[in-house]
PDB file of C-alpha atoms in Angstrom:
ATOM      1  CA  MET V   8     102.384  91.048 107.445  1.00 43.00           C
ATOM      2  CA  SER V   9     104.878  93.436 108.963  1.00 39.00           C
ATOM      3  CA  SER V  10     107.696  92.570 106.585  1.00 41.00           C
ATOM      4  CA  MET V  11     109.677  95.391 104.996  1.00 38.00           C
ATOM      5  CA  LYS V  12     107.963  94.779 101.663  1.00 44.00           C
ATOM      6  CA  MET V  13     104.544  95.445 103.140  1.00 45.00           C
ATOM      7  CA  ALA V  14     105.635  98.558 105.061  1.00 47.00           C
ATOM      8  CA  LYS V  15     103.833 100.916 102.658  1.00 68.00           C
ATOM      9  CA  ILE V  16     100.453  99.212 103.126  1.00 74.00           C
ATOM     10  CA  SER V  17      98.574 100.129 106.315  1.00 85.00           C
ATOM     11  CA  GLU V  18      96.756  97.585 108.442  1.00 89.00           C
ATOM     12  CA  ASP V  19      93.433  99.187 107.421  1.00 91.00           C
ATOM     13  CA  GLN V  20      94.324  98.820 103.739  1.00 90.00           C
ATOM     14  CA  ILE V  21      95.281  95.190 104.289  1.00 92.00           C
ATOM     15  CA  ALA V  22      91.928  94.564 106.003  1.00 93.00           C
ATOM     16  CA  ASP V  23      90.092  96.209 103.080  1.00 93.00           C
ATOM     17  CA  TYR V  24      92.073  94.161 100.559  1.00 94.00           C
ATOM     18  CA  GLU V  25      91.379  90.947 102.463  1.00 95.00           C
ATOM     19  CA  GLU V  26      87.659  91.758 102.592  1.00 95.00           C
ATOM     20  CA  THR V  27      87.596  92.233  98.821  1.00 95.00           C
ATOM     21  CA  PHE V  28      89.700  89.090  98.322  1.00 96.00           C
ATOM     22  CA  ASN V  29      87.205  87.092 100.380  1.00 95.00           C
ATOM     23  CA  LEU V  30      84.337  88.185  98.119  1.00 95.00           C
ATOM     24  CA  PHE V  31      85.932  85.973  95.446  1.00 96.00           C
ATOM     25  CA  ASP V  32      86.302  83.004  97.794  1.00 95.00           C
ATOM     26  CA  ASN V  33      83.420  80.809  96.666  1.00 93.00           C
ATOM     27  CA  ARG V  34      84.300  77.914  98.981  1.00 95.00           C
ATOM     28  CA  GLY V  35      84.771  79.768 102.260  1.00 94.00           C
ATOM     29  CA  ASP V  36      88.295  78.405 102.709  1.00 96.00           C
ATOM     30  CA  GLY V  37      90.058  81.783 102.526  1.00 95.00           C
ATOM     31  CA  LYS V  38      91.434  81.086  99.047  1.00 96.00           C
ATOM     32  CA  ILE V  39      90.738  82.077  95.433  1.00 96.00           C
ATOM     33  CA  TYR V  40      91.536  80.343  92.177  1.00 93.00           C
ATOM     34  CA  ALA V  41      94.729  81.459  90.454  1.00 92.00           C
ATOM     35  CA  HIS V  42      92.720  82.375  87.352  1.00 90.00           C
ATOM     36  CA  GLN V  43      90.850  84.966  89.462  1.00 93.00           C
ATOM     37  CA  ILE V  44      93.958  87.002  90.338  1.00 93.00           C
ATOM     38  CA  GLY V  45      93.411  89.581  87.568  1.00 91.00           C
ATOM     39  CA  ASP V  46      89.740  90.018  88.471  1.00 92.00           C
ATOM     40  CA  VAL V  47      90.537  90.465  92.161  1.00 94.00           C
ATOM     41  CA  LEU V  48      93.274  93.000  91.401  1.00 93.00           C
ATOM     42  CA  ARG V  49      90.911  94.957  89.147  1.00 89.00           C
ATOM     43  CA  SER V  50      88.222  94.955  91.823  1.00 91.00           C
ATOM     44  CA  MET V  51      90.800  96.592  94.108  1.00 90.00           C
ATOM     45  CA  GLY V  52      91.306  99.452  91.663  1.00 86.00           C
ATOM     46  CA  GLU V  53      94.385  98.106  89.933  1.00 87.00           C
ATOM     47  CA  ASN V  54      94.515  97.576  86.198  1.00 83.00           C
ATOM     48  CA  PRO V  55      97.209  94.995  85.491  1.00 86.00           C
ATOM     49  CA  THR V  56      97.886  93.862  81.968  1.00 82.00           C
ATOM     50  CA  GLU V  57      97.404  90.196  81.155  1.00 81.00           C
ATOM     51  CA  MET V  58     101.185  89.917  80.919  1.00 82.00           C
ATOM     52  CA  GLU V  59     101.588  91.273  84.467  1.00 85.00           C
ATOM     53  CA  VAL V  60      99.056  88.755  85.740  1.00 85.00           C
ATOM     54  CA  ARG V  61     100.864  85.909  83.918  1.00 83.00           C
ATOM     55  CA  LYS V  62     104.164  87.019  85.488  1.00 82.00           C
ATOM     56  CA  CYS V  63     102.716  86.069  88.866  1.00 80.00           C
ATOM     57  CA  GLY V  64     103.632  82.523  87.878  1.00 73.00           C
ATOM     58  CA  LEU V  65     100.340  81.028  88.992  1.00 72.00           C
ATOM     59  CA  GLN V  66      98.628  80.924  85.607  1.00 69.00           C
ATOM     60  CA  ASP V  67     100.195  77.552  84.737  1.00 77.00           C
ATOM     61  CA  ASN V  68      97.728  75.979  87.121  1.00 82.00           C
ATOM     62  CA  PRO V  69      94.599  78.180  86.912  1.00 82.00           C
ATOM     63  CA  ASP V  70      92.616  75.892  89.217  1.00 87.00           C
ATOM     64  CA  GLN V  71      95.186  76.169  92.000  1.00 90.00           C
ATOM     65  CA  ARG V  72      93.729  77.916  95.037  1.00 94.00           C
ATOM     66  CA  ILE V  73      95.840  80.541  96.747  1.00 95.00           C
ATOM     67  CA  PRO V  74      95.422  82.153 100.169  1.00 96.00           C
ATOM     68  CA  PHE V  75      95.444  85.892 100.850  1.00 97.00           C
ATOM     69  CA  GLU V  76      99.022  85.617 102.197  1.00 95.00           C
ATOM     70  CA  VAL V  77     100.188  84.541  98.720  1.00 94.00           C
ATOM     71  CA  PHE V  78      98.020  87.151  96.983  1.00 94.00           C
ATOM     72  CA  LEU V  79      99.175  90.170  99.042  1.00 93.00           C
ATOM     73  CA  PRO V  80     102.762  90.265  97.676  1.00 92.00           C
ATOM     74  CA  ILE V  81     101.302  90.008  94.146  1.00 91.00           C
ATOM     75  CA  LEU V  82      99.076  93.012  94.875  1.00 92.00           C
ATOM     76  CA  HIS V  83     102.055  94.896  96.290  1.00 89.00           C
ATOM     77  CA  THR V  84     104.119  94.196  93.164  1.00 87.00           C
ATOM     78  CA  ILE V  85     101.326  95.309  90.822  1.00 87.00           C
ATOM     79  CA  THR V  86     100.757  98.474  92.880  1.00 85.00           C
ATOM     80  CA  LYS V  87     104.484  99.243  92.962  1.00 81.00           C
ATOM     81  CA  ASN V  88     104.789  98.770  89.193  1.00 73.00           C
ATOM     82  CA  ARG V  89     101.856 101.050  88.412  1.00 71.00           C
ATOM     83  CA  ASP V  90     102.624 103.214  85.405  1.00 64.00           C
ATOM     84  CA  ASN V  91     103.016 106.827  86.448  1.00 66.00           C
ATOM     85  CA  THR V  92     103.876 108.149  83.009  1.00 69.00           C
ATOM     86  CA  PRO V  93     103.216 111.884  82.865  1.00 74.00           C
ATOM     87  CA  PRO V  94     100.493 113.003  80.417  1.00 73.00           C
ATOM     88  CA  GLU V  95     103.040 114.873  78.307  1.00 79.00           C
ATOM     89  CA  ASP V  96     104.937 111.652  77.528  1.00 81.00           C
ATOM     90  CA  PHE V  97     101.757 109.857  76.550  1.00 76.00           C
ATOM     91  CA  ILE V  98     100.637 112.702  74.284  1.00 82.00           C
ATOM     92  CA  GLU V  99     104.121 112.952  72.757  1.00 85.00           C
ATOM     93  CA  GLY V 100     103.890 109.273  71.799  1.00 83.00           C
ATOM     94  CA  PHE V 101     100.692 109.932  69.830  1.00 84.00           C
ATOM     95  CA  ARG V 102     102.174 113.059  68.248  1.00 87.00           C
ATOM     96  CA  VAL V 103     104.541 110.822  66.277  1.00 88.00           C
ATOM     97  CA  PHE V 104     101.521 109.479  64.375  1.00 87.00           C
ATOM     98  CA  ASP V 105      99.804 112.865  64.001  1.00 88.00           C
ATOM     99  CA  LYS V 106     100.651 113.652  60.360  1.00 87.00           C
ATOM    100  CA  GLU V 107      99.144 117.147  60.449  1.00 89.00           C
ATOM    101  CA  GLN V 108     100.293 117.966  64.019  1.00 89.00           C
ATOM    102  CA  ASN V 109      96.788 119.105  64.950  1.00 89.00           C
ATOM    103  CA  GLY V 110      96.085 116.880  67.979  1.00 88.00           C
ATOM    104  CA  PHE V 111      94.247 114.222  65.965  1.00 89.00           C
ATOM    105  CA  ILE V 112      95.193 110.736  64.818  1.00 90.00           C
ATOM    106  CA  SER V 113      93.286 108.646  62.304  1.00 89.00           C
ATOM    107  CA  SER V 114      91.121 106.106  64.101  1.00 88.00           C
ATOM    108  CA  ALA V 115      92.127 103.526  61.458  1.00 90.00           C
ATOM    109  CA  GLU V 116      95.794 104.081  62.295  1.00 89.00           C
ATOM    110  CA  LEU V 117      95.065 103.994  66.026  1.00 87.00           C
ATOM    111  CA  ARG V 118      93.170 100.706  65.544  1.00 89.00           C
ATOM    112  CA  HIS V 119      96.147  99.285  63.694  1.00 90.00           C
ATOM    113  CA  LEU V 120      98.566 100.388  66.433  1.00 86.00           C
ATOM    114  CA  LEU V 121      96.421  98.966  69.225  1.00 85.00           C
ATOM    115  CA  THR V 122      95.947  95.602  67.534  1.00 89.00           C
ATOM    116  CA  SER V 123      99.494  95.080  66.283  1.00 89.00           C
ATOM    117  CA  LEU V 124     102.030  96.694  68.649  1.00 82.00           C
ATOM    118  CA  GLY V 125     103.010  95.955  72.237  1.00 77.00           C
ATOM    119  CA  GLU V 126     100.411  94.100  74.249  1.00 75.00           C
ATOM    120  CA  LYS V 127      97.893  93.732  71.451  1.00 81.00           C
ATOM    121  CA  LEU V 128      94.221  94.473  72.004  1.00 82.00           C
ATOM    122  CA  GLY V 129      91.486  92.472  70.322  1.00 86.00           C
ATOM    123  CA  ASP V 130      89.229  94.074  67.710  1.00 87.00           C
ATOM    124  CA  GLU V 131      86.293  94.093  70.125  1.00 87.00           C
ATOM    125  CA  ASP V 132      88.377  95.828  72.821  1.00 83.00           C
ATOM    126  CA  VAL V 133      89.519  98.484  70.331  1.00 85.00           C
ATOM    127  CA  GLU V 134      85.947  99.106  69.161  1.00 86.00           C
ATOM    128  CA  GLN V 135      84.842  99.540  72.771  1.00 82.00           C
ATOM    129  CA  LEU V 136      87.784 101.850  73.496  1.00 81.00           C
ATOM    130  CA  LEU V 137      87.180 104.084  70.479  1.00 83.00           C
ATOM    131  CA  SER V 138      83.403 104.160  70.854  1.00 81.00           C
ATOM    132  CA  GLY V 139      82.388 107.805  71.106  1.00 81.00           C
ATOM    133  CA  LEU V 140      85.912 109.146  70.560  1.00 84.00           C
ATOM    134  CA  GLU V 141      85.860 109.353  66.758  1.00 85.00           C
ATOM    135  CA  ASP V 142      84.805 112.574  65.057  1.00 88.00           C
ATOM    136  CA  ALA V 143      82.839 112.792  61.785  1.00 88.00           C
ATOM    137  CA  GLN V 144      86.071 112.439  59.765  1.00 90.00           C
ATOM    138  CA  GLY V 145      87.109 109.246  61.565  1.00 88.00           C
ATOM    139  CA  ASN V 146      89.803 110.888  63.714  1.00 89.00           C
ATOM    140  CA  VAL V 147      90.484 110.773  67.439  1.00 88.00           C
ATOM    141  CA  ASN V 148      91.557 113.850  69.403  1.00 87.00           C
ATOM    142  CA  TYR V 149      94.296 112.190  71.461  1.00 81.00           C
ATOM    143  CA  GLU V 150      95.037 115.330  73.471  1.00 79.00           C
ATOM    144  CA  GLY V 151      91.394 115.805  74.471  1.00 75.00           C
ATOM    145  CA  SER V 152      90.907 112.089  75.100  1.00 70.00           C
ATOM    146  CA  TYR V 153      94.088 111.572  77.125  1.00 61.00           C
ATOM    147  CA  HIS V 154      92.395 110.733  80.422  1.00 57.00           C
ATOM    148  CA  PHE V 155      89.918 108.306  78.868  1.00 57.00           C
ATOM    149  CA  LEU V 156      92.535 106.583  76.716  1.00 59.00           C
ATOM    150  CA  THR V 157      95.036 106.106  79.541  1.00 55.00           C
ATOM    151  CA  ILE V 158      92.452 104.618  81.875  1.00 51.00           C
ATOM    152  CA  SER V 159      91.240 102.281  79.140  1.00 51.00           C
ATOM    153  CA  LEU V 160      94.709 101.254  77.953  1.00 52.00           C
ATOM    154  CA  ARG V 161      96.108 100.432  81.383  1.00 49.00           C
TER     155      ARG V 161
END
């Protein structure tokens, strides 16, 4: 575990990660199924996209069991690739769709964007995301909802 790649992860962190990993080991053999990688990463506080999980290359055989030693470099890659986009950039992206430049975007337009561009969200995911964010006119205050939206979208 002392390779150069793992240098940024302390021994205590590795022990914590392994403990969490082992919670998903339903056979007691120190391995998890490949299809559990995303769930394990999320339980460790990461929020990888489905595409990032697929890039691990283990989704072709979802019933393959992998040991912690194979999982740790995947965790390191996901952690290293974490999006650290500053809030201003995120807000600026929404401003493009803010026709009145008042900090609000139509929830209908936001739904369309989230279900048709980039890594598309399903209708149910969008409904859950926008729940409680829409005002009486059907708009979302993207500046005031920045923190909630970024956590949900990542």
